[in-house]
């Protein structure tokens, strides 16, 4: 075979592989994308938020979608959409913001590395969840801390994950 045919054959095989990889990725992600789009649509349908700026799925005691965005009068809200279709709305002005919560956390636990901060339901009530790591004698230890979903942001409970 000539070098031009090898180049064409390798290019065709690479293109076929990339197309297959893209279709495979799409097939794997489609259920998640569909659930996310449906949750956004149901949150907007509540009328509390006209545009969902942030959306996260929180799983702890129960699965809940949490949407954050502006309402009709440019007032921001958090909408908690439970799996039983009930919603809970919290005005963002009544909540300690995510950046303030991170600053409060870093001052109380210096040396910790925040992995994720998200809103969710903990024991049936809105709460902030902070997933973080901290150095320990045996290496790195991971924790979940839950804070009240108000202006105080007080620690509710902390869970330490087993060391690996």
mmCIF file of C-alpha atoms in Angstrom:
data_model
loop_
_atom_site.group_PDB
_atom_site.id
_atom_site.type_symbol
_atom_site.label_atom_id
_atom_site.label_comp_id
_atom_site.label_asym_id
_atom_site.label_seq_id
_atom_site.Cartn_x
_atom_site.Cartn_y
_atom_site.Cartn_z
ATOM 1 C CA UNK A 1 0.000 0.000 0.000
ATOM 2 C CA UNK A 2 1.151 3.477 -0.742
ATOM 3 C CA UNK A 3 1.671 6.059 2.024
ATOM 4 C CA UNK A 4 -1.348 8.054 0.776
ATOM 5 C CA UNK A 5 -3.626 5.008 1.179
ATOM 6 C CA UNK A 6 -2.267 4.408 4.709
ATOM 7 C CA UNK A 7 -2.957 8.012 5.648
ATOM 8 C CA UNK A 8 -6.470 7.763 4.217
ATOM 9 C CA UNK A 9 -7.122 4.435 6.003
ATOM 10 C CA UNK A 10 -5.835 5.678 9.375
ATOM 11 C CA UNK A 11 -7.798 8.934 9.004
ATOM 12 C CA UNK A 12 -10.997 7.035 8.168
ATOM 13 C CA UNK A 13 -10.498 4.676 11.127
ATOM 14 C CA UNK A 14 -9.800 7.602 13.472
ATOM 15 C CA UNK A 15 -12.848 9.511 12.225
ATOM 16 C CA UNK A 16 -15.042 6.405 12.637
ATOM 17 C CA UNK A 17 -13.746 5.917 16.184
ATOM 18 C CA UNK A 18 -14.369 9.579 17.110
ATOM 19 C CA UNK A 19 -17.915 9.460 15.731
ATOM 20 C CA UNK A 20 -18.580 6.256 17.672
ATOM 21 C CA UNK A 21 -17.107 7.810 20.835
ATOM 22 C CA UNK A 22 -19.314 10.895 20.466
ATOM 23 C CA UNK A 23 -22.441 8.796 19.971
ATOM 24 C CA UNK A 24 -21.525 6.599 22.935
ATOM 25 C CA UNK A 25 -20.984 9.666 25.174
ATOM 26 C CA UNK A 26 -24.302 11.139 24.041
ATOM 27 C CA UNK A 27 -26.086 7.851 24.727
ATOM 28 C CA UNK A 28 -24.627 7.667 28.237
ATOM 29 C CA UNK A 29 -25.379 11.330 29.098
ATOM 30 C CA UNK A 30 -28.835 11.611 27.520
ATOM 31 C CA UNK A 31 -30.795 10.377 30.577
ATOM 32 C CA UNK A 32 -29.001 12.898 32.811
ATOM 33 C CA UNK A 33 -29.505 15.754 30.344
ATOM 34 C CA UNK A 34 -33.191 14.865 29.999
ATOM 35 C CA UNK A 35 -33.720 14.757 33.776
ATOM 36 C CA UNK A 36 -31.924 18.092 34.142
ATOM 37 C CA UNK A 37 -34.047 19.723 31.429
ATOM 38 C CA UNK A 38 -37.243 18.352 32.992
ATOM 39 C CA UNK A 39 -36.240 19.630 36.445
ATOM 40 C CA UNK A 40 -35.525 23.105 35.025
ATOM 41 C CA UNK A 41 -38.901 23.103 33.289
ATOM 42 C CA UNK A 42 -40.748 22.051 36.465
ATOM 43 C CA UNK A 43 -38.922 24.673 38.553
ATOM 44 C CA UNK A 44 -39.781 27.447 36.088
ATOM 45 C CA UNK A 45 -43.378 26.187 36.083
ATOM 46 C CA UNK A 46 -43.632 27.010 39.812
ATOM 47 C CA UNK A 47 -43.515 30.687 38.889
ATOM 48 C CA UNK A 48 -40.930 31.537 41.525
ATOM 49 C CA UNK A 49 -38.024 31.614 39.065
ATOM 50 C CA UNK A 50 -38.258 32.819 35.501
ATOM 51 C CA UNK A 51 -34.754 31.660 34.546
ATOM 52 C CA UNK A 52 -32.768 28.918 36.299
ATOM 53 C CA UNK A 53 -29.186 30.158 36.626
ATOM 54 C CA UNK A 54 -27.849 27.197 38.605
ATOM 55 C CA UNK A 55 -29.238 23.731 39.066
ATOM 56 C CA UNK A 56 -27.943 20.854 41.122
ATOM 57 C CA UNK A 57 -29.208 17.440 42.105
ATOM 58 C CA UNK A 58 -28.744 16.719 45.797
ATOM 59 C CA UNK A 59 -29.016 13.199 47.149
ATOM 60 C CA UNK A 60 -28.937 12.568 50.879
ATOM 61 C CA UNK A 61 -32.088 11.641 52.801
ATOM 62 C CA UNK A 62 -34.061 12.159 49.616
ATOM 63 C CA UNK A 63 -33.357 13.195 46.046
ATOM 64 C CA UNK A 64 -34.055 16.847 45.365
ATOM 65 C CA UNK A 65 -33.326 19.234 42.513
ATOM 66 C CA UNK A 66 -32.289 22.708 43.677
ATOM 67 C CA UNK A 67 -32.692 25.602 41.275
ATOM 68 C CA UNK A 68 -31.417 29.126 41.820
ATOM 69 C CA UNK A 69 -32.440 32.104 39.780
ATOM 70 C CA UNK A 70 -34.246 35.406 39.476
ATOM 71 C CA UNK A 71 -37.980 35.864 39.681
ATOM 72 C CA UNK A 72 -40.160 38.365 37.864
ATOM 73 C CA UNK A 73 -39.081 41.314 40.053
ATOM 74 C CA UNK A 74 -35.356 40.421 39.890
ATOM 75 C CA UNK A 75 -35.548 38.900 43.350
ATOM 76 C CA UNK A 76 -33.500 35.728 43.678
ATOM 77 C CA UNK A 77 -34.854 32.451 45.050
ATOM 78 C CA UNK A 78 -33.819 28.886 45.735
ATOM 79 C CA UNK A 79 -36.464 26.361 44.687
ATOM 80 C CA UNK A 80 -36.226 22.830 46.089
ATOM 81 C CA UNK A 81 -38.079 20.334 43.906
ATOM 82 C CA UNK A 82 -38.709 17.074 45.733
ATOM 83 C CA UNK A 83 -39.275 13.735 44.057
ATOM 84 C CA UNK A 84 -42.921 13.785 45.191
ATOM 85 C CA UNK A 85 -43.397 16.969 43.077
ATOM 86 C CA UNK A 86 -43.730 19.287 46.100
ATOM 87 C CA UNK A 87 -41.608 22.421 46.128
ATOM 88 C CA UNK A 88 -40.067 24.585 48.793
ATOM 89 C CA UNK A 89 -38.997 28.132 47.971
ATOM 90 C CA UNK A 90 -36.474 30.184 49.956
ATOM 91 C CA UNK A 91 -35.724 33.833 49.253
ATOM 92 C CA UNK A 92 -31.981 34.226 48.595
ATOM 93 C CA UNK A 93 -31.878 37.389 50.736
ATOM 94 C CA UNK A 94 -32.716 35.206 53.767
ATOM 95 C CA UNK A 95 -29.738 32.904 53.158
ATOM 96 C CA UNK A 96 -26.020 33.184 53.817
ATOM 97 C CA UNK A 97 -24.478 33.266 50.332
ATOM 98 C CA UNK A 98 -22.211 30.533 49.055
ATOM 99 C CA UNK A 99 -19.119 32.781 49.045
ATOM 100 C CA UNK A 100 -19.777 33.960 52.603
ATOM 101 C CA UNK A 101 -20.318 30.361 53.715
ATOM 102 C CA UNK A 102 -16.994 29.344 52.136
ATOM 103 C CA UNK A 103 -15.210 32.218 53.890
ATOM 104 C CA UNK A 104 -16.808 31.271 57.223
ATOM 105 C CA UNK A 105 -15.837 27.627 56.688
ATOM 106 C CA UNK A 106 -12.226 28.432 55.764
ATOM 107 C CA UNK A 107 -11.805 30.567 58.877
ATOM 108 C CA UNK A 108 -13.208 27.819 61.118
ATOM 109 C CA UNK A 109 -11.277 24.962 59.444
ATOM 110 C CA UNK A 110 -8.011 26.290 58.025
ATOM 111 C CA UNK A 111 -6.048 23.854 55.913
ATOM 112 C CA UNK A 112 -9.180 22.143 54.623
ATOM 113 C CA UNK A 113 -9.754 21.845 50.898
ATOM 114 C CA UNK A 114 -13.348 22.427 49.774
ATOM 115 C CA UNK A 115 -14.341 19.978 47.043
ATOM 116 C CA UNK A 116 -17.980 21.055 46.599
ATOM 117 C CA UNK A 117 -20.600 23.340 48.132
ATOM 118 C CA UNK A 118 -24.236 22.829 47.241
ATOM 119 C CA UNK A 119 -27.698 23.450 48.585
ATOM 120 C CA UNK A 120 -29.888 20.494 49.453
ATOM 121 C CA UNK A 121 -32.271 19.013 51.971
ATOM 122 C CA UNK A 122 -30.946 17.603 55.217
ATOM 123 C CA UNK A 123 -33.400 16.030 57.647
ATOM 124 C CA UNK A 124 -36.239 17.477 55.597
ATOM 125 C CA UNK A 125 -35.070 21.093 55.784
ATOM 126 C CA UNK A 126 -32.960 23.218 53.418
ATOM 127 C CA UNK A 127 -29.260 23.129 54.243
ATOM 128 C CA UNK A 128 -25.853 23.853 52.793
ATOM 129 C CA UNK A 129 -23.652 20.820 52.196
ATOM 130 C CA UNK A 130 -19.878 21.217 52.151
ATOM 131 C CA UNK A 131 -17.853 18.244 50.951
ATOM 132 C CA UNK A 132 -14.192 18.739 51.819
ATOM 133 C CA UNK A 133 -10.898 17.071 52.566
ATOM 134 C CA UNK A 134 -8.442 17.624 55.382
ATOM 135 C CA UNK A 135 -5.013 16.239 56.114
ATOM 136 C CA UNK A 136 -4.827 13.637 58.870
ATOM 137 C CA UNK A 137 -2.192 11.325 60.310
ATOM 138 C CA UNK A 138 -3.030 8.595 57.810
ATOM 139 C CA UNK A 139 -3.191 10.834 54.741
ATOM 140 C CA UNK A 140 -6.258 12.665 53.505
ATOM 141 C CA UNK A 141 -9.650 12.379 55.179
ATOM 142 C CA UNK A 142 -12.963 13.419 53.553
ATOM 143 C CA UNK A 143 -15.958 14.970 55.304
ATOM 144 C CA UNK A 144 -19.516 16.154 54.716
ATOM 145 C CA UNK A 145 -20.631 19.119 56.811
ATOM 146 C CA UNK A 146 -24.198 20.436 56.816
ATOM 147 C CA UNK A 147 -24.995 24.042 57.717
ATOM 148 C CA UNK A 148 -28.273 25.831 58.337
ATOM 149 C CA UNK A 149 -29.826 27.510 55.314
ATOM 150 C CA UNK A 150 -30.211 30.955 56.881
ATOM 151 C CA UNK A 151 -28.115 34.052 57.577
ATOM 152 C CA UNK A 152 -26.204 32.329 60.419
ATOM 153 C CA UNK A 153 -24.945 29.243 58.584
ATOM 154 C CA UNK A 154 -24.453 27.242 61.792
ATOM 155 C CA UNK A 155 -23.092 23.703 61.702
ATOM 156 C CA UNK A 156 -25.878 21.112 61.941
ATOM 157 C CA UNK A 157 -23.895 17.900 61.611
ATOM 158 C CA UNK A 158 -20.628 16.529 60.274
ATOM 159 C CA UNK A 159 -19.867 13.133 58.749
ATOM 160 C CA UNK A 160 -16.391 11.697 58.350
ATOM 161 C CA UNK A 161 -15.911 9.210 55.532
ATOM 162 C CA UNK A 162 -13.847 6.102 56.191
ATOM 163 C CA UNK A 163 -10.183 6.283 55.252
ATOM 164 C CA UNK A 164 -9.170 4.305 52.234
#
